[in-house]
Short mmCIF file of N, CA, C and O in Angstrom, two decimals:
data_model
loop_
_atom_site.label_atom_id
_atom_site.label_comp_id
_atom_site.label_asym_id
_atom_site.label_seq_id
_atom_site.Cartn_x
_atom_site.Cartn_y
_atom_site.Cartn_z
N MET A 1 -20.78 0.01 -6.00
CA MET A 1 -21.06 -0.69 -4.77
C MET A 1 -21.70 0.27 -3.79
O MET A 1 -21.42 1.45 -3.78
N ASN A 2 -22.51 -0.32 -2.96
CA ASN A 2 -23.13 0.53 -1.95
C ASN A 2 -22.25 0.53 -0.70
O ASN A 2 -21.45 -0.36 -0.45
N ALA A 3 -22.43 1.53 0.10
CA ALA A 3 -21.58 1.75 1.26
C ALA A 3 -22.18 1.15 2.53
O ALA A 3 -21.83 1.57 3.63
N ALA A 4 -23.06 0.17 2.41
CA ALA A 4 -23.69 -0.42 3.59
C ALA A 4 -22.65 -1.24 4.35
O ALA A 4 -21.79 -1.89 3.74
N PRO A 5 -22.70 -1.25 5.68
CA PRO A 5 -21.72 -2.04 6.44
C PRO A 5 -21.95 -3.55 6.24
O PRO A 5 -23.07 -4.00 6.08
N VAL A 6 -20.87 -4.30 6.22
CA VAL A 6 -20.93 -5.74 6.01
C VAL A 6 -21.18 -6.41 7.36
O VAL A 6 -20.52 -6.08 8.35
N PRO A 7 -22.16 -7.32 7.43
CA PRO A 7 -22.42 -8.00 8.71
C PRO A 7 -21.17 -8.76 9.20
O PRO A 7 -20.31 -9.16 8.42
N ALA A 8 -21.11 -8.98 10.50
CA ALA A 8 -19.93 -9.60 11.12
C ALA A 8 -19.73 -11.02 10.62
O ALA A 8 -18.59 -11.47 10.43
N ARG A 9 -20.80 -11.79 10.39
CA ARG A 9 -20.68 -13.17 9.94
C ARG A 9 -20.06 -13.23 8.54
O ARG A 9 -19.19 -14.06 8.27
N ILE A 10 -20.47 -12.35 7.66
CA ILE A 10 -19.91 -12.31 6.30
C ILE A 10 -18.46 -11.86 6.37
O ILE A 10 -17.60 -12.39 5.66
N ARG A 11 -18.15 -10.89 7.21
CA ARG A 11 -16.78 -10.41 7.35
C ARG A 11 -15.88 -11.53 7.86
O ARG A 11 -14.74 -11.67 7.44
N GLN A 12 -16.41 -12.37 8.75
CA GLN A 12 -15.65 -13.49 9.29
C GLN A 12 -15.32 -14.50 8.18
O GLN A 12 -14.21 -15.02 8.12
N VAL A 13 -16.27 -14.76 7.28
CA VAL A 13 -16.04 -15.67 6.16
C VAL A 13 -15.02 -15.08 5.20
O VAL A 13 -14.11 -15.76 4.73
N LEU A 14 -15.13 -13.79 4.90
CA LEU A 14 -14.22 -13.16 3.94
C LEU A 14 -12.80 -13.05 4.48
O LEU A 14 -11.84 -13.09 3.72
N ASP A 15 -12.66 -12.91 5.79
CA ASP A 15 -11.33 -12.78 6.37
C ASP A 15 -10.65 -14.13 6.62
O ASP A 15 -9.45 -14.17 6.91
N ALA A 16 -11.39 -15.23 6.50
CA ALA A 16 -10.82 -16.55 6.76
C ALA A 16 -9.86 -16.92 5.63
O ALA A 16 -9.99 -16.45 4.51
N PRO A 17 -8.85 -17.76 5.92
CA PRO A 17 -7.95 -18.20 4.84
C PRO A 17 -8.71 -19.01 3.80
O PRO A 17 -9.75 -19.58 4.08
N PRO A 18 -8.20 -19.11 2.56
CA PRO A 18 -8.94 -19.73 1.46
C PRO A 18 -9.41 -21.16 1.71
O PRO A 18 -10.44 -21.55 1.22
N GLY A 19 -8.73 -21.97 2.46
CA GLY A 19 -9.17 -23.35 2.65
C GLY A 19 -10.21 -23.51 3.73
O GLY A 19 -10.78 -24.58 3.90
N ARG A 20 -10.50 -22.47 4.48
CA ARG A 20 -11.38 -22.61 5.64
C ARG A 20 -12.54 -21.62 5.64
O ARG A 20 -13.07 -21.28 6.67
N ARG A 21 -12.92 -21.16 4.48
CA ARG A 21 -13.99 -20.17 4.41
C ARG A 21 -15.35 -20.76 4.69
O ARG A 21 -16.18 -20.12 5.31
N PHE A 22 -15.62 -21.96 4.19
CA PHE A 22 -16.94 -22.56 4.32
C PHE A 22 -16.82 -23.90 5.02
O PHE A 22 -15.85 -24.62 4.83
N SER A 23 -17.80 -24.22 5.81
CA SER A 23 -17.78 -25.51 6.49
C SER A 23 -18.32 -26.56 5.53
O SER A 23 -19.25 -26.32 4.76
N ARG A 24 -17.73 -27.74 5.60
CA ARG A 24 -18.17 -28.84 4.74
C ARG A 24 -18.90 -29.85 5.60
O ARG A 24 -18.41 -30.21 6.66
N PRO A 25 -20.04 -30.34 5.14
CA PRO A 25 -20.74 -31.33 5.94
C PRO A 25 -19.93 -32.61 6.03
O PRO A 25 -19.38 -33.09 5.03
N GLY A 26 -19.82 -33.15 7.23
CA GLY A 26 -19.10 -34.39 7.44
C GLY A 26 -17.61 -34.20 7.60
O GLY A 26 -16.88 -35.16 7.84
N ALA A 27 -17.12 -32.97 7.45
CA ALA A 27 -15.69 -32.74 7.60
C ALA A 27 -15.34 -32.69 9.08
O ALA A 27 -16.10 -32.17 9.90
N THR A 28 -14.19 -33.24 9.39
CA THR A 28 -13.76 -33.22 10.78
C THR A 28 -13.13 -31.87 11.10
O THR A 28 -12.57 -31.21 10.24
N THR A 29 -13.22 -31.50 12.33
CA THR A 29 -12.60 -30.25 12.74
C THR A 29 -11.10 -30.48 12.81
O THR A 29 -10.64 -31.56 13.16
N PRO A 30 -10.32 -29.47 12.48
CA PRO A 30 -8.87 -29.66 12.49
C PRO A 30 -8.39 -29.92 13.91
O PRO A 30 -8.86 -29.31 14.87
N SER A 31 -7.45 -30.85 14.04
CA SER A 31 -6.94 -31.17 15.36
C SER A 31 -5.97 -30.10 15.82
O SER A 31 -5.39 -29.36 15.02
N ALA A 32 -5.78 -30.04 17.12
CA ALA A 32 -4.86 -29.06 17.67
C ALA A 32 -3.45 -29.43 17.26
O ALA A 32 -3.13 -30.60 17.06
N PRO A 33 -2.57 -28.45 17.11
CA PRO A 33 -1.20 -28.76 16.70
C PRO A 33 -0.52 -29.67 17.73
O PRO A 33 -0.66 -29.47 18.93
N GLY A 34 0.23 -30.64 17.28
CA GLY A 34 0.94 -31.55 18.16
C GLY A 34 0.09 -32.71 18.64
O GLY A 34 0.57 -33.57 19.35
N ARG A 35 -1.15 -32.77 18.24
CA ARG A 35 -2.04 -33.85 18.68
C ARG A 35 -2.51 -34.62 17.46
O ARG A 35 -3.02 -34.05 16.51
N GLN A 36 -2.34 -35.91 17.47
CA GLN A 36 -2.73 -36.72 16.32
C GLN A 36 -4.19 -37.12 16.43
O GLN A 36 -4.73 -37.26 17.53
N ALA A 37 -4.81 -37.22 15.28
CA ALA A 37 -6.21 -37.64 15.28
C ALA A 37 -6.28 -39.12 15.64
O ALA A 37 -5.48 -39.94 15.19
N LEU A 38 -7.21 -39.48 16.49
CA LEU A 38 -7.37 -40.86 16.92
C LEU A 38 -8.27 -41.61 15.96
O LEU A 38 -9.21 -41.05 15.41
N THR A 39 -7.95 -42.88 15.78
CA THR A 39 -8.85 -43.70 14.97
C THR A 39 -10.09 -44.02 15.79
O THR A 39 -10.14 -43.78 17.00
N ARG A 40 -11.08 -44.55 15.13
CA ARG A 40 -12.35 -44.85 15.83
C ARG A 40 -12.12 -45.87 16.94
O ARG A 40 -12.63 -45.74 18.04
N GLU A 41 -11.27 -46.87 16.66
CA GLU A 41 -11.02 -47.90 17.66
C GLU A 41 -10.27 -47.33 18.86
O GLU A 41 -10.59 -47.64 20.01
N GLN A 42 -9.28 -46.46 18.60
CA GLN A 42 -8.55 -45.85 19.71
C GLN A 42 -9.47 -44.97 20.54
O GLN A 42 -9.38 -44.92 21.76
N HIS A 43 -10.36 -44.28 19.86
CA HIS A 43 -11.30 -43.42 20.59
C HIS A 43 -12.22 -44.26 21.47
O HIS A 43 -12.48 -43.92 22.63
N LEU A 44 -12.72 -45.38 20.94
CA LEU A 44 -13.58 -46.26 21.73
C LEU A 44 -12.82 -46.88 22.90
O LEU A 44 -13.37 -47.09 23.98
N LEU A 45 -11.53 -47.18 22.69
CA LEU A 45 -10.73 -47.72 23.78
C LEU A 45 -10.58 -46.71 24.92
O LEU A 45 -10.66 -47.06 26.09
N THR A 46 -10.36 -45.47 24.56
CA THR A 46 -10.19 -44.45 25.60
C THR A 46 -11.52 -44.19 26.32
O THR A 46 -11.51 -43.88 27.51
N GLN A 47 -12.63 -44.33 25.63
CA GLN A 47 -13.93 -44.09 26.25
C GLN A 47 -14.51 -45.34 26.91
O GLN A 47 -15.55 -45.26 27.54
N ASP A 48 -13.84 -46.50 26.73
CA ASP A 48 -14.29 -47.79 27.27
C ASP A 48 -15.70 -48.13 26.79
O ASP A 48 -16.58 -48.48 27.56
N GLN A 49 -15.90 -48.01 25.46
CA GLN A 49 -17.19 -48.31 24.88
C GLN A 49 -17.07 -49.41 23.83
O GLN A 49 -17.78 -49.42 22.83
N LEU A 50 -16.17 -50.34 24.05
CA LEU A 50 -16.00 -51.40 23.07
C LEU A 50 -17.14 -52.40 23.15
O LEU A 50 -17.73 -52.59 24.23
N PRO A 51 -17.48 -53.08 22.04
CA PRO A 51 -18.53 -54.09 22.08
C PRO A 51 -18.06 -55.29 22.93
O PRO A 51 -16.87 -55.52 23.10
N PRO A 52 -19.02 -56.08 23.45
CA PRO A 52 -18.66 -57.17 24.36
C PRO A 52 -17.77 -58.25 23.72
O PRO A 52 -16.97 -58.87 24.41
N TRP A 53 -17.89 -58.48 22.43
CA TRP A 53 -17.11 -59.54 21.82
C TRP A 53 -15.62 -59.27 21.89
O TRP A 53 -14.80 -60.19 21.88
N THR A 54 -15.21 -57.99 21.93
CA THR A 54 -13.78 -57.70 22.00
C THR A 54 -13.19 -58.17 23.33
O THR A 54 -12.05 -58.63 23.37
N HIS A 55 -13.95 -58.03 24.40
CA HIS A 55 -13.48 -58.49 25.71
C HIS A 55 -13.36 -60.02 25.72
O HIS A 55 -12.40 -60.58 26.25
N LEU A 56 -14.36 -60.71 25.12
CA LEU A 56 -14.31 -62.16 25.06
C LEU A 56 -13.11 -62.65 24.25
O LEU A 56 -12.43 -63.61 24.62
N GLN A 57 -12.85 -61.97 23.15
CA GLN A 57 -11.72 -62.36 22.31
C GLN A 57 -10.40 -62.14 23.04
O GLN A 57 -9.48 -62.95 22.95
N ALA A 58 -10.28 -61.06 23.76
CA ALA A 58 -9.05 -60.80 24.51
C ALA A 58 -8.83 -61.88 25.57
O ALA A 58 -7.70 -62.33 25.78
N GLN A 59 -9.90 -62.30 26.25
CA GLN A 59 -9.77 -63.36 27.25
C GLN A 59 -9.36 -64.68 26.59
O GLN A 59 -8.52 -65.42 27.09
N ARG A 60 -9.95 -64.98 25.44
CA ARG A 60 -9.66 -66.22 24.74
C ARG A 60 -8.20 -66.24 24.29
O ARG A 60 -7.51 -67.26 24.41
N LEU A 61 -7.71 -65.12 23.79
CA LEU A 61 -6.32 -65.07 23.35
C LEU A 61 -5.36 -65.17 24.53
O LEU A 61 -4.26 -65.71 24.40
N ALA A 62 -5.76 -64.65 25.68
CA ALA A 62 -4.89 -64.70 26.85
C ALA A 62 -4.77 -66.12 27.39
O ALA A 62 -3.71 -66.51 27.91
N THR A 63 -5.82 -66.94 27.29
CA THR A 63 -5.78 -68.30 27.84
C THR A 63 -5.13 -69.29 26.89
O THR A 63 -4.59 -70.30 27.32
N GLN A 64 -5.18 -69.06 25.59
CA GLN A 64 -4.62 -70.01 24.63
C GLN A 64 -3.11 -69.78 24.49
O GLN A 64 -2.65 -68.64 24.41
N PRO A 65 -2.35 -70.86 24.43
CA PRO A 65 -0.91 -70.68 24.18
C PRO A 65 -0.70 -70.34 22.71
O PRO A 65 -1.51 -70.67 21.84
N GLU A 66 0.38 -69.68 22.43
CA GLU A 66 0.67 -69.29 21.05
C GLU A 66 1.03 -70.54 20.26
O GLU A 66 1.88 -71.33 20.69
N PRO A 67 0.40 -70.79 19.12
CA PRO A 67 0.69 -72.00 18.35
C PRO A 67 2.12 -71.98 17.81
O PRO A 67 2.64 -70.93 17.44
N ALA A 68 2.73 -73.15 17.80
CA ALA A 68 4.09 -73.26 17.27
C ALA A 68 4.03 -73.19 15.75
O ALA A 68 3.19 -73.82 15.12
N ARG A 69 4.94 -72.46 15.19
CA ARG A 69 4.98 -72.32 13.73
C ARG A 69 6.13 -73.16 13.20
O ARG A 69 7.29 -72.91 13.51
N PRO A 70 5.81 -74.19 12.38
CA PRO A 70 6.88 -75.06 11.89
C PRO A 70 7.81 -74.36 10.89
O PRO A 70 8.93 -74.78 10.70
N ASP A 71 7.33 -73.30 10.25
CA ASP A 71 8.17 -72.65 9.25
C ASP A 71 9.23 -71.75 9.87
O ASP A 71 10.16 -71.33 9.20
N ARG A 72 9.12 -71.45 11.17
CA ARG A 72 10.10 -70.60 11.83
C ARG A 72 10.87 -71.41 12.86
O ARG A 72 10.30 -72.17 13.61
N THR A 73 12.13 -71.17 12.92
CA THR A 73 12.96 -71.81 13.94
C THR A 73 13.55 -70.71 14.80
O THR A 73 13.70 -69.56 14.38
N ASP A 74 13.93 -71.08 16.01
CA ASP A 74 14.50 -70.08 16.91
C ASP A 74 15.97 -69.83 16.62
O ASP A 74 16.54 -68.86 17.11
N ALA A 75 16.61 -70.71 15.84
CA ALA A 75 18.03 -70.55 15.54
C ALA A 75 18.22 -69.43 14.52
O ALA A 75 17.43 -69.24 13.61
N ALA A 76 19.31 -68.70 14.71
CA ALA A 76 19.63 -67.63 13.77
C ALA A 76 20.16 -68.24 12.48
O ALA A 76 20.73 -69.33 12.48
N PRO A 77 20.01 -67.58 11.36
CA PRO A 77 20.52 -68.13 10.10
C PRO A 77 22.05 -68.18 10.13
O PRO A 77 22.71 -67.33 10.69
N VAL A 78 22.58 -69.21 9.51
CA VAL A 78 24.03 -69.40 9.47
C VAL A 78 24.60 -68.56 8.34
O VAL A 78 24.16 -68.67 7.19
N PRO A 79 25.60 -67.72 8.64
CA PRO A 79 26.17 -66.90 7.55
C PRO A 79 27.02 -67.76 6.62
O PRO A 79 27.49 -68.83 6.97
N ARG A 80 27.21 -67.26 5.43
CA ARG A 80 28.02 -67.94 4.44
C ARG A 80 29.48 -67.93 4.86
O ARG A 80 29.98 -66.91 5.34
N PRO A 81 30.21 -69.04 4.71
CA PRO A 81 31.62 -69.05 5.13
C PRO A 81 32.46 -68.18 4.22
O PRO A 81 32.24 -68.11 3.01
N ARG A 82 33.41 -67.51 4.85
CA ARG A 82 34.33 -66.69 4.06
C ARG A 82 35.40 -67.57 3.45
O ARG A 82 35.70 -68.63 3.96
N SER A 83 36.00 -67.10 2.40
CA SER A 83 37.05 -67.89 1.77
C SER A 83 38.33 -67.76 2.60
O SER A 83 38.66 -66.69 3.10
N ALA A 84 39.04 -68.86 2.69
CA ALA A 84 40.28 -68.88 3.44
C ALA A 84 41.43 -68.46 2.54
O ALA A 84 41.34 -68.57 1.31
N PRO A 85 42.53 -67.95 3.13
CA PRO A 85 43.64 -67.52 2.28
C PRO A 85 44.30 -68.67 1.52
O PRO A 85 44.92 -68.45 0.48
N ASP A 86 44.18 -69.90 2.00
CA ASP A 86 44.81 -71.01 1.30
C ASP A 86 43.89 -71.68 0.28
O ASP A 86 44.22 -72.75 -0.24
N ASP A 87 42.75 -71.08 -0.01
CA ASP A 87 41.82 -71.66 -0.98
C ASP A 87 42.32 -71.51 -2.41
O ASP A 87 41.88 -72.22 -3.30
N GLY A 88 43.20 -70.60 -2.65
CA GLY A 88 43.72 -70.39 -3.99
C GLY A 88 42.98 -69.25 -4.69
O GLY A 88 42.01 -68.68 -4.18
N PRO A 89 43.44 -68.93 -5.89
CA PRO A 89 42.78 -67.82 -6.60
C PRO A 89 41.40 -68.24 -7.07
O PRO A 89 41.09 -69.42 -7.24
N PRO A 90 40.52 -67.26 -7.27
CA PRO A 90 39.18 -67.60 -7.77
C PRO A 90 39.29 -68.15 -9.18
O PRO A 90 40.24 -67.88 -9.91
N PRO A 91 38.33 -68.96 -9.59
CA PRO A 91 38.41 -69.54 -10.93
C PRO A 91 38.34 -68.44 -12.00
O PRO A 91 37.74 -67.39 -11.81
N ALA A 92 39.02 -68.73 -13.10
CA ALA A 92 39.07 -67.76 -14.19
C ALA A 92 37.69 -67.65 -14.83
O ALA A 92 36.94 -68.63 -14.94
N ARG A 93 37.39 -66.47 -15.27
CA ARG A 93 36.10 -66.25 -15.94
C ARG A 93 36.14 -66.83 -17.34
O ARG A 93 37.15 -66.78 -18.03
N THR A 94 35.03 -67.39 -17.75
CA THR A 94 34.97 -67.91 -19.12
C THR A 94 34.83 -66.75 -20.08
O THR A 94 34.09 -65.79 -19.81
N PRO A 95 35.55 -66.79 -21.19
CA PRO A 95 35.44 -65.67 -22.13
C PRO A 95 34.05 -65.63 -22.76
O PRO A 95 33.42 -66.65 -23.01
N GLU A 96 33.60 -64.43 -23.00
CA GLU A 96 32.28 -64.26 -23.62
C GLU A 96 32.39 -64.52 -25.12
O GLU A 96 33.43 -64.32 -25.73
N ARG A 97 31.29 -64.97 -25.67
CA ARG A 97 31.28 -65.22 -27.11
C ARG A 97 31.39 -63.92 -27.88
O ARG A 97 30.78 -62.92 -27.50
N PRO A 98 32.13 -63.92 -28.97
CA PRO A 98 32.18 -62.69 -29.77
C PRO A 98 30.84 -62.45 -30.46
O PRO A 98 30.15 -63.38 -30.86
N VAL A 99 30.48 -61.21 -30.57
CA VAL A 99 29.22 -60.85 -31.19
C VAL A 99 29.43 -60.74 -32.69
O VAL A 99 30.31 -59.99 -33.16
N ARG A 100 28.65 -61.53 -33.44
CA ARG A 100 28.76 -61.47 -34.89
C ARG A 100 28.01 -60.25 -35.41
O ARG A 100 26.89 -59.98 -34.97
N PRO A 101 28.58 -59.55 -36.37
CA PRO A 101 27.85 -58.42 -36.95
C PRO A 101 26.69 -58.94 -37.79
O PRO A 101 26.76 -60.01 -38.40
N ARG A 102 25.64 -58.18 -37.81
CA ARG A 102 24.47 -58.58 -38.61
C ARG A 102 24.75 -58.39 -40.09
O ARG A 102 25.48 -57.47 -40.48
N PRO A 103 24.16 -59.24 -40.95
CA PRO A 103 24.38 -59.05 -42.38
C PRO A 103 23.70 -57.76 -42.85
O PRO A 103 22.71 -57.32 -42.27
N PRO A 104 24.25 -57.14 -43.90
CA PRO A 104 23.64 -55.89 -44.37
C PRO A 104 22.26 -56.15 -44.96
O PRO A 104 21.96 -57.24 -45.46
N LEU A 105 21.43 -55.15 -44.92
CA LEU A 105 20.10 -55.26 -45.49
C LEU A 105 20.18 -55.27 -47.00
O LEU A 105 21.08 -54.66 -47.59
N PRO A 106 19.25 -55.98 -47.67
CA PRO A 106 19.32 -56.00 -49.13
C PRO A 106 19.03 -54.62 -49.72
O PRO A 106 18.28 -53.83 -49.16
N ARG A 107 19.66 -54.37 -50.84
CA ARG A 107 19.45 -53.09 -51.53
C ARG A 107 18.07 -53.05 -52.16
O ARG A 107 17.57 -54.05 -52.65
N ARG A 108 17.48 -51.88 -52.18
CA ARG A 108 16.16 -51.72 -52.78
C ARG A 108 16.32 -51.41 -54.27
O ARG A 108 17.18 -50.64 -54.67
N HIS A 109 15.45 -52.02 -55.06
CA HIS A 109 15.47 -51.77 -56.50
C HIS A 109 15.00 -50.34 -56.74
O HIS A 109 14.06 -49.87 -56.09
N PRO A 110 15.60 -49.63 -57.70
CA PRO A 110 15.19 -48.23 -57.90
C PRO A 110 13.75 -48.06 -58.35
O PRO A 110 13.13 -47.03 -58.10
N ASP A 111 13.17 -49.07 -59.04
CA ASP A 111 11.79 -48.94 -59.50
C ASP A 111 10.78 -49.25 -58.40
O ASP A 111 9.59 -48.99 -58.56
N ARG A 112 11.25 -49.85 -57.32
CA ARG A 112 10.34 -50.26 -56.25
C ARG A 112 10.00 -49.05 -55.37
O ARG A 112 10.88 -48.32 -54.93
N PRO A 113 8.71 -48.84 -55.15
CA PRO A 113 8.35 -47.69 -54.31
C PRO A 113 8.74 -47.94 -52.86
O PRO A 113 9.03 -49.06 -52.45
N ARG A 114 8.73 -46.90 -52.06
CA ARG A 114 9.14 -47.01 -50.68
C ARG A 114 8.01 -47.50 -49.77
O ARG A 114 8.18 -47.61 -48.59
N SER A 115 6.84 -47.77 -50.32
CA SER A 115 5.74 -48.27 -49.49
C SER A 115 5.98 -49.74 -49.19
O SER A 115 6.89 -50.37 -49.71
N HIS A 116 5.15 -50.33 -48.36
CA HIS A 116 5.36 -51.70 -47.93
C HIS A 116 4.87 -52.74 -48.94
O HIS A 116 5.09 -53.91 -48.75
N ARG A 117 4.19 -52.30 -49.98
CA ARG A 117 3.70 -53.26 -50.97
C ARG A 117 4.54 -53.20 -52.24
O ARG A 117 4.93 -52.14 -52.69
N LYS A 118 4.76 -54.37 -52.79
CA LYS A 118 5.50 -54.43 -54.03
C LYS A 118 4.53 -54.15 -55.18
O LYS A 118 3.43 -54.68 -55.21
N PRO A 119 4.93 -53.30 -56.13
CA PRO A 119 3.99 -53.01 -57.24
C PRO A 119 3.81 -54.23 -58.15
O PRO A 119 4.68 -55.09 -58.26
N ALA A 120 2.65 -54.30 -58.76
CA ALA A 120 2.35 -55.40 -59.68
C ALA A 120 3.24 -55.25 -60.91
O ALA A 120 3.53 -54.14 -61.36
N PRO A 121 3.69 -56.37 -61.46
CA PRO A 121 4.55 -56.27 -62.64
C PRO A 121 3.77 -55.70 -63.85
O PRO A 121 2.61 -56.03 -64.06
N ARG A 122 4.43 -54.87 -64.61
CA ARG A 122 3.79 -54.29 -65.79
C ARG A 122 3.94 -55.26 -66.96
O ARG A 122 4.99 -55.87 -67.15
N PRO A 123 2.88 -55.37 -67.77
CA PRO A 123 3.00 -56.28 -68.92
C PRO A 123 3.97 -55.69 -69.96
O PRO A 123 3.99 -54.49 -70.21
N GLY A 124 4.77 -56.57 -70.56
CA GLY A 124 5.74 -56.14 -71.57
C GLY A 124 5.07 -55.86 -72.90
O GLY A 124 3.87 -56.09 -73.10
N PRO A 125 5.84 -55.38 -73.85
CA PRO A 125 5.26 -55.04 -75.18
C PRO A 125 4.74 -56.26 -75.94
O PRO A 125 3.75 -56.18 -76.66
N VAL A 126 5.38 -57.41 -75.77
CA VAL A 126 4.91 -58.61 -76.48
C VAL A 126 3.54 -59.01 -75.95
O VAL A 126 2.63 -59.36 -76.73
N LEU A 127 3.35 -58.96 -74.64
CA LEU A 127 2.07 -59.31 -74.04
C LEU A 127 0.97 -58.33 -74.46
O LEU A 127 -0.17 -58.74 -74.71
N MET A 128 1.32 -57.06 -74.59
CA MET A 128 0.32 -56.07 -75.02
C MET A 128 -0.13 -56.33 -76.46
O MET A 128 -1.32 -56.23 -76.78
N VAL A 129 0.80 -56.69 -77.33
CA VAL A 129 0.44 -56.99 -78.71
C VAL A 129 -0.43 -58.25 -78.75
O VAL A 129 -1.44 -58.30 -79.49
N ALA A 130 -0.12 -59.26 -77.95
CA ALA A 130 -0.91 -60.49 -77.93
C ALA A 130 -2.32 -60.21 -77.44
O ALA A 130 -3.30 -60.76 -77.98
N ILE A 131 -2.49 -59.35 -76.45
CA ILE A 131 -3.82 -59.01 -75.94
C ILE A 131 -4.64 -58.30 -77.02
O ILE A 131 -5.83 -58.59 -77.22
N HIS A 132 -4.01 -57.38 -77.77
CA HIS A 132 -4.74 -56.67 -78.82
C HIS A 132 -5.16 -57.61 -79.96
O HIS A 132 -6.27 -57.50 -80.50
N VAL A 133 -4.27 -58.51 -80.32
CA VAL A 133 -4.60 -59.47 -81.39
C VAL A 133 -5.75 -60.36 -80.95
O VAL A 133 -6.68 -60.64 -81.72
N LEU A 134 -5.75 -60.84 -79.73
CA LEU A 134 -6.81 -61.68 -79.22
C LEU A 134 -8.14 -60.91 -79.19
O LEU A 134 -9.19 -61.46 -79.57
N ALA A 135 -8.12 -59.66 -78.75
CA ALA A 135 -9.35 -58.87 -78.71
C ALA A 135 -9.88 -58.64 -80.14
O ALA A 135 -11.10 -58.68 -80.37
N LEU A 136 -8.99 -58.42 -81.08
CA LEU A 136 -9.41 -58.22 -82.47
C LEU A 136 -10.04 -59.50 -83.03
O LEU A 136 -11.08 -59.45 -83.70
N GLY A 137 -9.45 -60.65 -82.74
CA GLY A 137 -10.01 -61.92 -83.22
C GLY A 137 -11.38 -62.20 -82.62
O GLY A 137 -12.29 -62.66 -83.30
N VAL A 138 -11.56 -61.94 -81.34
CA VAL A 138 -12.86 -62.15 -80.70
C VAL A 138 -13.89 -61.21 -81.32
O VAL A 138 -15.04 -61.61 -81.58
N GLY A 139 -13.50 -59.98 -81.58
CA GLY A 139 -14.43 -59.03 -82.19
C GLY A 139 -14.85 -59.46 -83.60
O GLY A 139 -16.02 -59.34 -83.98
N VAL A 140 -13.92 -59.97 -84.39
CA VAL A 140 -14.24 -60.42 -85.75
C VAL A 140 -15.19 -61.61 -85.70
O VAL A 140 -16.17 -61.69 -86.45
N LEU A 141 -14.94 -62.57 -84.83
CA LEU A 141 -15.82 -63.74 -84.72
C LEU A 141 -17.21 -63.32 -84.25
O LEU A 141 -18.22 -63.84 -84.74
N ALA A 142 -17.28 -62.41 -83.32
CA ALA A 142 -18.59 -61.96 -82.82
C ALA A 142 -19.36 -61.25 -83.93
O ALA A 142 -20.58 -61.40 -84.05
N ALA A 143 -18.67 -60.48 -84.76
CA ALA A 143 -19.35 -59.78 -85.85
C ALA A 143 -19.90 -60.78 -86.86
O ALA A 143 -21.02 -60.62 -87.37
N HIS A 144 -19.15 -61.83 -87.20
CA HIS A 144 -19.64 -62.84 -88.14
C HIS A 144 -20.85 -63.57 -87.56
O HIS A 144 -21.81 -63.86 -88.31
N LEU A 145 -20.81 -63.92 -86.27
CA LEU A 145 -21.94 -64.62 -85.68
C LEU A 145 -23.18 -63.74 -85.64
O LEU A 145 -24.29 -64.23 -85.89
N LEU A 146 -23.02 -62.48 -85.34
CA LEU A 146 -24.17 -61.59 -85.28
C LEU A 146 -24.74 -61.29 -86.67
O LEU A 146 -25.93 -61.08 -86.85
N PHE A 147 -23.87 -61.33 -87.67
CA PHE A 147 -24.33 -61.07 -89.03
C PHE A 147 -25.24 -62.19 -89.53
O PHE A 147 -26.21 -61.94 -90.25
N PHE A 148 -24.97 -63.42 -89.12
CA PHE A 148 -25.78 -64.53 -89.58
C PHE A 148 -27.06 -64.70 -88.80
O PHE A 148 -27.91 -65.47 -89.20
N LEU A 149 -27.24 -64.06 -87.74
CA LEU A 149 -28.48 -64.19 -86.97
C LEU A 149 -29.55 -63.33 -87.49
O LEU A 149 -29.97 -62.71 -88.18
#
C-alpha cells in the first residue's frame, strides 16, 4: 500500500457504521430519537396543504346525522343466568362407547414378495408337459404340410 493520505470524504465513509456508509437514492433520512415519522397525510395536515375535496367532505360529514345501524342496539348484552343452589345436581354424563380393537392384519404368505404386486402364478409340472406335447404336435403337422408342398 502506498502511504498517501486518505481524503476526508473517504475517511468519513470508512468511519461510518456498516449500515450508513453509503446513501441510498429515495431513502428517508433517519428521524431524530423520540420523534415518530409522520405519514404523508399527517404531514399535509400540519402544513395545511390538503386538497379541496377533503374540506368539502369534512363539511358534508359534519352536517349529516350519523345513520342508525339496525344491527347494533344500545342495550348491553344480557349475561347468562347462573345456576341456583336449588337447581339440583348437574345431569350425569353419558358413558362413552368402548373402543373396539382393530382386527389383526392377515399373515403374508412366505412365497409372496414384500413388494406391492402379487407375483404371477407359476405353471405346474402338468401344464408344462401339456405345453411341450402341444408344441411337438404343431411342429409335426407343420413338417408334414411343408413336405407335401
